DNA sequence: GTCTATAAAGTGATAGAC
DNA sequence: GTCTATCACTTTATAGAC
């Protein structure tokens, strides 16, 4: 393998690890498998990372940053809260169905982090990002629809985010897209009704 | 170890495996750890089970049967749908908070099953049980409240079950009981409003 | 049915030449 | 920075005596 800056090689290894994890699962993401996927030697993994744990941490950060990057804002202003929520959730759902493997990895790494000493904070960071994005979406919807939420934002944020999380997990198990989208839309309408004129 | 019927020893090993998995995680549930927990030899595990995979399958079946056994029906007839849902969900939540480790195991084994050839059906069975219990709860609530649901039962079932699943997972990450219960109650009220006179 | 001992195949991590 | 070779350890599973 050509001589490359450690920083560059590090990125290559993270991307390789993401591919392996998405395709074969976190349990099968061994340092050897990652090295092979990146076309590098086993030693290069330990040269670029202090430990496998650090590599997996970077994998989660990479996936979360990618998946939560662009939650679209939906249709034009003036629409109702429910319609705006439907549009936003629909866009999010397309991302989910496009790469099921990556979605599975996010859950696998959550549980890995929760069980690994010194990595409990990673799972909390992950869900913190989720909640932040959801809260942002709720504020945006309210502003665009010209309404205010009838319940405390933290409660609504948690309902929204955990509902999505549960729907995704449920879909990963049975891949019933029709039912999942039906529940997603029903939830959007239900949540959208929890508004009042300011 | 005393001479015991294989069937009895099998149950002892499953119970030991449940304890190890709940305490240390599925990844740490090795055949050695289970044997030690049960006070048996390593060979006894392979005598009672064809493979570690079969043991873990039994662990999931055992936990699911235990956890979904008694979803209480809530207060007396005549109450509103929302109140009945709150009562039922509140009782379920107490079970959740009582044994976080076991809850974590249910998720870990879902993902283990989804990634293990020949075990995909186990995850679908698990969630099938969840959905069945949720549907039953919804039918029961409607009957007791003297109302009918305004949306198709499969959609409501999926909303209810996946909402719970997501709330539990979220709670496992940050252990914020107050917020989780707040979202749970808000969801019960929201769902309870989706009814009409028959 | 139970055990000790061991096979056979992994694993993360490191030494040291280049 | 990169590699091969290897260490030290763990894993599932099995053989065979009792």
GROMACS .gro file of C-alpha atoms (C1' of nucleotides) in nm:
model
  432
    1UNK     CA    1   0.000   0.000   0.000
    2UNK     CA    2   0.128   0.344  -0.093
    3UNK     CA    3   0.261   0.571   0.176
    4UNK     CA    4  -0.021   0.794   0.295
    5UNK     CA    5  -0.061   1.055   0.566
    6UNK     CA    6  -0.187   0.894   0.883
    7UNK     CA    7  -0.486   1.127   0.886
    8UNK     CA    8  -0.588   1.019   0.537
    9UNK     CA    9  -0.539   0.653   0.613
   10UNK     CA   10  -0.746   0.700   0.926
   11UNK     CA   11  -1.037   0.826   0.720
   12UNK     CA   12  -1.000   0.540   0.475
   13UNK     CA   13  -1.011   0.290   0.759
   14UNK     CA   14  -1.319   0.453   0.912
   15UNK     CA   15  -1.498   0.438   0.578
   16UNK     CA   16  -1.396   0.076   0.535
   17UNK     CA   17  -1.521  -0.002   0.885
   18UNK     CA   18  -1.854   0.164   0.806
   19UNK     CA   19  -1.893  -0.056   0.498
   20UNK     CA   20  -1.806  -0.374   0.685
   21UNK     CA   21  -2.034  -0.289   0.976
   22UNK     CA   22  -2.326  -0.200   0.751
   23UNK     CA   23  -2.284  -0.513   0.544
   24UNK     CA   24  -2.190  -0.773   0.807
   25UNK     CA   25  -2.279  -0.620   1.143
   26UNK     CA   26  -2.077  -0.471   1.425
   27UNK     CA   27  -1.997  -0.812   1.574
   28UNK     CA   28  -1.827  -0.910   1.248
   29UNK     CA   29  -1.637  -0.583   1.225
   30UNK     CA   30  -1.298  -0.715   1.333
   31UNK     CA   31  -0.979  -0.522   1.285
   32UNK     CA   32  -0.873  -0.779   1.028
   33UNK     CA   33  -1.195  -0.742   0.828
   34UNK     CA   34  -1.158  -0.364   0.828
   35UNK     CA   35  -0.796  -0.381   0.716
   36UNK     CA   36  -0.888  -0.617   0.433
   37UNK     CA   37  -1.179  -0.397   0.327
   38UNK     CA   38  -0.947  -0.095   0.315
   39UNK     CA   39  -0.678  -0.292   0.136
   40UNK     CA   40  -0.439  -0.218   0.418
   41UNK     CA   41  -0.248  -0.429   0.665
   42UNK     CA   42  -0.371  -0.527   1.006
   43UNK     CA   43  -0.097  -0.326   1.171
   44UNK     CA   44  -0.211  -0.007   1.001
   45UNK     CA   45  -0.535  -0.023   1.196
   46UNK     CA   46  -0.348  -0.020   1.525
   47UNK     CA   47  -0.114   0.247   1.396
   48UNK     CA   48  -0.404   0.484   1.324
   49UNK     CA   49  -0.620   0.395   1.626
   50UNK     CA   50  -0.535   0.332   1.986
   51UNK     CA   51  -0.785   0.050   1.997
   52UNK     CA   52  -1.072  -0.114   1.813
   53UNK     CA   53  -1.300   0.069   2.053
   54UNK     CA   54  -1.176   0.402   1.920
   55UNK     CA   55  -1.234   0.289   1.563
   56UNK     CA   56  -1.592   0.186   1.637
   57UNK     CA   57  -1.652   0.517   1.810
   58UNK     CA   58  -1.544   0.696   1.493
   59UNK     CA   59  -1.773   0.471   1.291
   60UNK     CA   60  -2.074   0.580   1.493
   61UNK     CA   61  -1.979   0.948   1.478
   62UNK     CA   62  -1.935   0.920   1.102
   63UNK     CA   63  -2.271   0.752   1.044
   64UNK     CA   64  -2.463   0.985   1.274
   65UNK     CA   65  -2.314   1.294   1.113
   66UNK     CA   66  -2.403   1.160   0.771
   67UNK     CA   67  -2.756   1.044   0.850
   68UNK     CA   68  -2.865   1.347   1.051
   69UNK     CA   69  -2.705   1.595   0.815
   70UNK     CA   70  -2.993   1.693   0.596
   71UNK     CA   71  -3.337   1.659   0.744
   72UNK     CA   72  -3.529   1.858   0.486
   73UNK     CA   73  -3.762   2.134   0.589
   74UNK     CA   74  -4.055   2.026   0.375
   75UNK     CA   75  -4.294   2.230   0.160
   76UNK     CA   76  -4.341   2.603   0.156
   77UNK     CA   77  -4.454   2.814   0.448
   78UNK     CA   78  -4.822   2.843   0.522
   79UNK     CA   79  -4.901   2.474   0.521
   80UNK     CA   80  -5.045   2.314   0.832
   81UNK     CA   81  -4.829   2.159   1.101
   82UNK     CA   82  -4.944   1.808   1.012
   83UNK     CA   83  -4.858   1.852   0.643
   84UNK     CA   84  -4.517   1.993   0.731
   85UNK     CA   85  -4.450   1.704   0.966
   86UNK     CA   86  -4.559   1.452   0.703
   87UNK     CA   87  -4.322   1.606   0.450
   88UNK     CA   88  -4.029   1.614   0.690
   89UNK     CA   89  -4.086   1.262   0.817
   90UNK     CA   90  -4.137   1.132   0.464
   91UNK     CA   91  -3.801   1.271   0.358
   92UNK     CA   92  -3.637   1.122   0.664
   93UNK     CA   93  -3.795   0.786   0.593
   94UNK     CA   94  -3.648   0.773   0.246
   95UNK     CA   95  -3.304   0.803   0.397
   96UNK     CA   96  -3.387   0.519   0.635
   97UNK     CA   97  -3.501   0.280   0.365
   98UNK     CA   98  -3.209   0.361   0.138
   99UNK     CA   99  -2.948   0.215   0.371
  100UNK     CA  100  -3.092  -0.034   0.617
  101UNK     CA  101  -2.750  -0.170   0.706
  102UNK     CA  102  -2.630   0.165   0.832
  103UNK     CA  103  -2.945   0.204   1.037
  104UNK     CA  104  -2.885  -0.133   1.197
  105UNK     CA  105  -2.531  -0.026   1.282
  106UNK     CA  106  -2.658   0.276   1.472
  107UNK     CA  107  -2.859   0.049   1.701
  108UNK     CA  108  -2.585  -0.211   1.734
  109UNK     CA  109  -2.336   0.056   1.833
  110UNK     CA  110  -2.577   0.211   2.081
  111UNK     CA  111  -2.594  -0.119   2.264
  112UNK     CA  112  -2.222  -0.178   2.225
  113UNK     CA  113  -2.157   0.162   2.381
  114UNK     CA  114  -2.402   0.102   2.665
  115UNK     CA  115  -2.218  -0.218   2.754
  116UNK     CA  116  -1.864  -0.089   2.713
  117UNK     CA  117  -1.690   0.080   3.003
  118UNK     CA  118  -1.585   0.430   2.909
  119UNK     CA  119  -1.822   0.448   2.614
  120UNK     CA  120  -2.153   0.514   2.789
  121UNK     CA  121  -2.119   0.879   2.688
  122UNK     CA  122  -2.114   0.788   2.321
  123UNK     CA  123  -2.467   0.651   2.329
  124UNK     CA  124  -2.585   0.958   2.516
  125UNK     CA  125  -2.415   1.182   2.261
  126UNK     CA  126  -2.582   0.991   1.979
  127UNK     CA  127  -2.928   1.032   2.125
  128UNK     CA  128  -2.851   1.390   2.216
  129UNK     CA  129  -2.795   1.460   1.848
  130UNK     CA  130  -3.121   1.285   1.764
  131UNK     CA  131  -3.315   1.489   2.018
  132UNK     CA  132  -3.155   1.812   1.907
  133UNK     CA  133  -3.251   1.748   1.545
  134UNK     CA  134  -3.606   1.657   1.643
  135UNK     CA  135  -3.648   1.965   1.858
  136UNK     CA  136  -3.518   2.179   1.574
  137UNK     CA  137  -3.768   2.020   1.339
  138UNK     CA  138  -4.054   2.087   1.581
  139UNK     CA  139  -3.956   2.451   1.625
  140UNK     CA  140  -3.927   2.490   1.250
  141UNK     CA  141  -4.268   2.335   1.185
  142UNK     CA  142  -4.437   2.557   1.440
  143UNK     CA  143  -4.276   2.869   1.296
  144UNK     CA  144  -4.368   2.781   0.940
  145UNK     CA  145  -4.723   2.683   1.024
  146UNK     CA  146  -4.768   2.992   1.238
  147UNK     CA  147  -4.875   2.799   1.545
  148UNK     CA  148  -4.739   2.705   1.884
  149UNK     CA  149  -4.719   2.364   2.045
  150UNK     CA  150  -4.980   2.278   2.304
  151UNK     CA  151  -4.741   2.061   2.505
  152UNK     CA  152  -4.390   2.125   2.641
  153UNK     CA  153  -4.128   2.097   2.368
  154UNK     CA  154  -3.914   1.841   2.557
  155UNK     CA  155  -4.210   1.606   2.584
  156UNK     CA  156  -4.302   1.646   2.218
  157UNK     CA  157  -3.938   1.607   2.117
  158UNK     CA  158  -3.915   1.281   2.300
  159UNK     CA  159  -4.241   1.155   2.154
  160UNK     CA  160  -4.131   1.244   1.803
  161UNK     CA  161  -3.777   1.114   1.825
  162UNK     CA  162  -3.859   0.792   2.007
  163UNK     CA  163  -4.153   0.725   1.777
  164UNK     CA  164  -3.922   0.750   1.477
  165UNK     CA  165  -3.661   0.535   1.648
  166UNK     CA  166  -3.918   0.268   1.726
  167UNK     CA  167  -4.069   0.275   1.378
  168UNK     CA  168  -3.728   0.234   1.218
  169UNK     CA  169  -3.642  -0.057   1.443
  170UNK     CA  170  -3.976  -0.219   1.373
  171UNK     CA  171  -3.923  -0.177   1.001
  172UNK     CA  172  -3.573  -0.327   1.022
  173UNK     CA  173  -3.732  -0.639   1.165
  174UNK     CA  174  -4.015  -0.701   0.918
  175UNK     CA  175  -3.943  -0.451   0.638
  176UNK     CA  176  -4.313  -0.371   0.608
  177UNK     CA  177  -4.279  -0.031   0.440
  178UNK     CA  178  -4.648   0.022   0.381
  179UNK     CA  179  -4.744  -0.028   0.742
  180UNK     CA  180  -4.450   0.176   0.868
  181UNK     CA  181  -4.538   0.468   0.644
  182UNK     CA  182  -4.902   0.441   0.748
  183UNK     CA  183  -4.808   0.465   1.112
  184UNK     CA  184  -4.563   0.745   1.037
  185UNK     CA  185  -4.830   0.953   0.865
  186UNK     CA  186  -5.087   0.882   1.131
  187UNK     CA  187  -4.838   0.996   1.392
  188UNK     CA  188  -4.761   1.312   1.196
  189UNK     CA  189  -5.130   1.398   1.183
  190UNK     CA  190  -5.176   1.323   1.550
  191UNK     CA  191  -4.878   1.531   1.654
  192UNK     CA  192  -4.976   1.808   1.413
  193UNK     CA  193  -5.307   1.839   1.593
  194UNK     CA  194  -5.135   1.926   1.920
  195UNK     CA  195  -5.106   2.292   1.823
  196UNK     CA  196  -5.294   2.612   1.896
  197UNK     CA  197  -5.306   2.966   1.759
  198UNK     CA  198  -5.040   3.178   1.928
  199UNK     CA  199  -2.227  -3.121   3.989
  200UNK     CA  200  -2.497  -3.366   4.078
  201UNK     CA  201  -2.648  -3.584   3.814
  202UNK     CA  202  -2.959  -3.410   3.678
  203UNK     CA  203  -3.206  -3.477   3.399
  204UNK     CA  204  -3.093  -3.306   3.081
  205UNK     CA  205  -3.419  -3.116   3.060
  206UNK     CA  206  -3.373  -2.973   3.408
  207UNK     CA  207  -3.010  -2.885   3.345
  208UNK     CA  208  -3.120  -2.718   3.023
  209UNK     CA  209  -3.354  -2.490   3.215
  210UNK     CA  210  -3.084  -2.412   3.469
  211UNK     CA  211  -2.846  -2.315   3.192
  212UNK     CA  212  -3.106  -2.093   3.023
  213UNK     CA  213  -3.171  -1.915   3.350
  214UNK     CA  214  -2.799  -1.873   3.407
  215UNK     CA  215  -2.759  -1.737   3.054
  216UNK     CA  216  -3.040  -1.488   3.117
  217UNK     CA  217  -2.863  -1.363   3.428
  218UNK     CA  218  -2.528  -1.330   3.254
  219UNK     CA  219  -2.679  -1.157   2.951
  220UNK     CA  220  -2.881  -0.913   3.162
  221UNK     CA  221  -2.581  -0.831   3.379
  222UNK     CA  222  -2.295  -0.828   3.127
  223UNK     CA  223  -2.456  -0.810   2.784
  224UNK     CA  224  -2.509  -1.061   2.506
  225UNK     CA  225  -2.158  -1.012   2.368
  226UNK     CA  226  -2.017  -1.124   2.702
  227UNK     CA  227  -2.251  -1.421   2.727
  228UNK     CA  228  -1.999  -1.689   2.637
  229UNK     CA  229  -2.061  -2.056   2.691
  230UNK     CA  230  -1.791  -2.047   2.960
  231UNK     CA  231  -1.957  -1.760   3.143
  232UNK     CA  232  -2.291  -1.937   3.136
  233UNK     CA  233  -2.144  -2.263   3.261
  234UNK     CA  234  -1.970  -2.081   3.546
  235UNK     CA  235  -2.288  -1.893   3.636
  236UNK     CA  236  -2.480  -2.220   3.649
  237UNK     CA  237  -2.203  -2.390   3.844
  238UNK     CA  238  -2.172  -2.648   3.568
  239UNK     CA  239  -1.896  -2.752   3.335
  240UNK     CA  240  -1.838  -2.609   2.990
  241UNK     CA  241  -1.916  -2.942   2.831
  242UNK     CA  242  -2.260  -2.952   2.988
  243UNK     CA  243  -2.360  -2.651   2.783
  244UNK     CA  244  -2.280  -2.834   2.461
  245UNK     CA  245  -2.444  -3.146   2.591
  246UNK     CA  246  -2.776  -2.966   2.644
  247UNK     CA  247  -2.763  -2.739   2.339
  248UNK     CA  248  -2.657  -2.804   1.982
  249UNK     CA  249  -2.488  -2.465   1.972
  250UNK     CA  250  -2.451  -2.136   2.147
  251UNK     CA  251  -2.698  -1.997   1.895
  252UNK     CA  252  -2.965  -2.234   2.023
  253UNK     CA  253  -2.897  -2.128   2.380
  254UNK     CA  254  -2.931  -1.760   2.295
  255UNK     CA  255  -3.253  -1.832   2.111
  256UNK     CA  256  -3.392  -1.991   2.427
  257UNK     CA  257  -3.277  -1.689   2.626
  258UNK     CA  258  -3.482  -1.456   2.410
  259UNK     CA  259  -3.787  -1.680   2.418
  260UNK     CA  260  -3.760  -1.702   2.795
  261UNK     CA  261  -3.731  -1.326   2.846
  262UNK     CA  262  -4.010  -1.240   2.603
  263UNK     CA  263  -4.246  -1.489   2.761
  264UNK     CA  264  -4.167  -1.348   3.102
  265UNK     CA  265  -4.189  -0.979   3.014
  266UNK     CA  266  -4.503  -0.995   2.802
  267UNK     CA  267  -4.680  -1.231   3.037
  268UNK     CA  268  -4.886  -0.992   3.244
  269UNK     CA  269  -4.976  -0.664   3.084
  270UNK     CA  270  -5.238  -0.554   3.329
  271UNK     CA  271  -5.576  -0.437   3.215
  272UNK     CA  272  -5.590  -0.123   3.424
  273UNK     CA  273  -5.876   0.030   3.622
  274UNK     CA  274  -6.241  -0.063   3.617
  275UNK     CA  275  -6.467  -0.045   3.314
  276UNK     CA  276  -6.629   0.283   3.225
  277UNK     CA  277  -6.315   0.495   3.232
  278UNK     CA  278  -6.209   0.679   2.919
  279UNK     CA  279  -5.976   0.529   2.662
  280UNK     CA  280  -5.695   0.767   2.756
  281UNK     CA  281  -5.718   0.682   3.124
  282UNK     CA  282  -5.721   0.311   3.046
  283UNK     CA  283  -5.419   0.350   2.822
  284UNK     CA  284  -5.235   0.548   3.087
  285UNK     CA  285  -5.300   0.279   3.342
  286UNK     CA  286  -5.191  -0.001   3.113
  287UNK     CA  287  -4.880   0.177   2.993
  288UNK     CA  288  -4.791   0.281   3.346
  289UNK     CA  289  -4.801  -0.079   3.461
  290UNK     CA  290  -4.588  -0.185   3.165
  291UNK     CA  291  -4.339   0.087   3.240
  292UNK     CA  292  -4.287  -0.034   3.592
  293UNK     CA  293  -4.181  -0.369   3.452
  294UNK     CA  294  -3.940  -0.193   3.220
  295UNK     CA  295  -3.771   0.009   3.492
  296UNK     CA  296  -3.748  -0.286   3.725
  297UNK     CA  297  -3.506  -0.482   3.506
  298UNK     CA  298  -3.319  -0.260   3.262
  299UNK     CA  299  -3.063  -0.530   3.189
  300UNK     CA  300  -3.325  -0.769   3.060
  301UNK     CA  301  -3.470  -0.497   2.843
  302UNK     CA  302  -3.129  -0.431   2.694
  303UNK     CA  303  -3.094  -0.802   2.619
  304UNK     CA  304  -3.416  -0.800   2.417
  305UNK     CA  305  -3.270  -0.536   2.186
  306UNK     CA  306  -2.927  -0.695   2.170
  307UNK     CA  307  -3.079  -1.028   2.074
  308UNK     CA  308  -3.301  -0.868   1.812
  309UNK     CA  309  -2.994  -0.734   1.637
  310UNK     CA  310  -2.804  -1.057   1.693
  311UNK     CA  311  -3.089  -1.247   1.530
  312UNK     CA  312  -3.113  -1.005   1.238
  313UNK     CA  313  -2.745  -1.059   1.165
  314UNK     CA  314  -2.736  -1.434   1.216
  315UNK     CA  315  -2.817  -1.665   0.930
  316UNK     CA  316  -3.106  -1.890   1.017
  317UNK     CA  317  -3.222  -1.669   1.303
  318UNK     CA  318  -3.400  -1.392   1.114
  319UNK     CA  319  -3.730  -1.556   1.205
  320UNK     CA  320  -3.658  -1.518   1.575
  321UNK     CA  321  -3.661  -1.138   1.557
  322UNK     CA  322  -3.983  -1.147   1.358
  323UNK     CA  323  -4.137  -1.382   1.614
  324UNK     CA  324  -4.031  -1.149   1.895
  325UNK     CA  325  -4.192  -0.847   1.736
  326UNK     CA  326  -4.494  -1.053   1.637
  327UNK     CA  327  -4.550  -1.122   2.005
  328UNK     CA  328  -4.512  -0.752   2.084
  329UNK     CA  329  -4.765  -0.652   1.817
  330UNK     CA  330  -5.009  -0.918   1.926
  331UNK     CA  331  -4.996  -0.798   2.286
  332UNK     CA  332  -5.039  -0.436   2.176
  333UNK     CA  333  -5.336  -0.516   1.953
  334UNK     CA  334  -5.494  -0.708   2.236
  335UNK     CA  335  -5.449  -0.410   2.465
  336UNK     CA  336  -5.607  -0.176   2.213
  337UNK     CA  337  -5.908  -0.402   2.164
  338UNK     CA  338  -5.945  -0.434   2.538
  339UNK     CA  339  -5.930  -0.059   2.596
  340UNK     CA  340  -6.190   0.010   2.328
  341UNK     CA  341  -6.423  -0.251   2.469
  342UNK     CA  342  -6.390  -0.125   2.826
  343UNK     CA  343  -6.428   0.239   2.728
  344UNK     CA  344  -6.724   0.163   2.508
  345UNK     CA  345  -6.572   0.326   2.201
  346UNK     CA  346  -6.421   0.225   1.870
  347UNK     CA  347  -6.093   0.330   1.718
  348UNK     CA  348  -6.100   0.598   1.451
  349UNK     CA  349  -5.802   0.450   1.264
  350UNK     CA  350  -5.728   0.097   1.139
  351UNK     CA  351  -5.615  -0.130   1.422
  352UNK     CA  352  -5.290  -0.239   1.249
  353UNK     CA  353  -5.181   0.123   1.216
  354UNK     CA  354  -5.265   0.202   1.577
  355UNK     CA  355  -5.100  -0.119   1.691
  356UNK     CA  356  -4.781  -0.025   1.516
  357UNK     CA  357  -4.789   0.327   1.655
  358UNK     CA  358  -4.845   0.200   2.008
  359UNK     CA  359  -4.593  -0.081   2.002
  360UNK     CA  360  -4.316   0.111   1.825
  361UNK     CA  361  -4.372   0.413   2.046
  362UNK     CA  362  -4.320   0.197   2.352
  363UNK     CA  363  -4.018   0.030   2.197
  364UNK     CA  364  -3.862   0.366   2.115
  365UNK     CA  365  -3.937   0.512   2.457
  366UNK     CA  366  -3.779   0.214   2.630
  367UNK     CA  367  -3.467   0.236   2.416
  368UNK     CA  368  -3.443   0.609   2.479
  369UNK     CA  369  -3.477   0.551   2.851
  370UNK     CA  370  -3.208   0.283   2.847
  371UNK     CA  371  -2.971   0.543   2.706
  372UNK     CA  372  -3.028   0.835   2.944
  373UNK     CA  373  -3.243   0.682   3.220
  374UNK     CA  374  -3.455   0.997   3.235
  375UNK     CA  375  -3.763   0.844   3.396
  376UNK     CA  376  -3.951   1.167   3.439
  377UNK     CA  377  -3.927   1.266   3.076
  378UNK     CA  378  -4.004   0.915   2.955
  379UNK     CA  379  -4.315   0.894   3.169
  380UNK     CA  380  -4.421   1.239   3.054
  381UNK     CA  381  -4.395   1.134   2.691
  382UNK     CA  382  -4.567   0.806   2.769
  383UNK     CA  383  -4.866   0.981   2.928
  384UNK     CA  384  -4.884   1.240   2.653
  385UNK     CA  385  -4.889   0.961   2.400
  386UNK     CA  386  -5.161   0.776   2.590
  387UNK     CA  387  -5.377   1.087   2.589
  388UNK     CA  388  -5.311   1.149   2.222
  389UNK     CA  389  -5.392   0.793   2.124
  390UNK     CA  390  -5.693   0.786   2.352
  391UNK     CA  391  -5.838   1.080   2.161
  392UNK     CA  392  -5.844   0.880   1.839
  393UNK     CA  393  -6.175   0.720   1.927
  394UNK     CA  394  -6.541   0.774   1.843
  395UNK     CA  395  -6.877   0.660   1.969
  396UNK     CA  396  -6.970   0.331   1.804
  397DG     C1'  397  -2.476  -3.708   3.250
  398DT     C1'  398  -2.064  -3.527   3.407
  399DC     C1'  399  -1.616  -3.402   3.389
  400DT     C1'  400  -1.102  -3.269   3.232
  401DA     C1'  401  -0.832  -3.187   2.855
  402DT     C1'  402  -0.771  -3.031   2.414
  403DA     C1'  403  -0.855  -2.925   1.950
  404DA     C1'  404  -0.918  -2.570   1.595
  405DA     C1'  405  -1.005  -2.132   1.482
  406DG     C1'  406  -1.061  -1.699   1.588
  407DT     C1'  407  -0.938  -1.225   1.835
  408DG     C1'  408  -0.685  -0.751   1.955
  409DA     C1'  409  -0.254  -0.597   1.989
  410DT     C1'  410   0.266  -0.559   1.922
  411DA     C1'  411   0.776  -0.621   1.765
  412DG     C1'  412   1.081  -0.514   1.455
  413DA     C1'  413   1.257  -0.506   0.972
  414DC     C1'  414   1.214  -0.193   0.589
  415DG     C1'  415   0.419   0.472   0.750
  416DT     C1'  416   0.404   0.015   0.611
  417DC     C1'  417   0.454  -0.446   0.635
  418DT     C1'  418   0.510  -0.968   0.797
  419DA     C1'  419   0.525  -1.248   1.171
  420DT     C1'  420   0.387  -1.351   1.603
  421DC     C1'  421   0.230  -1.313   2.086
  422DA     C1'  422  -0.108  -1.392   2.422
  423DC     C1'  423  -0.543  -1.482   2.484
  424DT     C1'  424  -1.036  -1.615   2.402
  425DT     C1'  425  -1.379  -1.848   2.169
  426DT     C1'  426  -1.696  -2.264   2.031
  427DA     C1'  427  -1.693  -2.720   2.012
  428DT     C1'  428  -1.546  -3.211   2.083
  429DA     C1'  429  -1.303  -3.653   2.260
  430DG     C1'  430  -1.294  -3.968   2.583
  431DA     C1'  431  -1.247  -4.123   3.071
  432DC     C1'  432  -1.561  -4.194   3.453
   0.00000   0.00000   0.00000
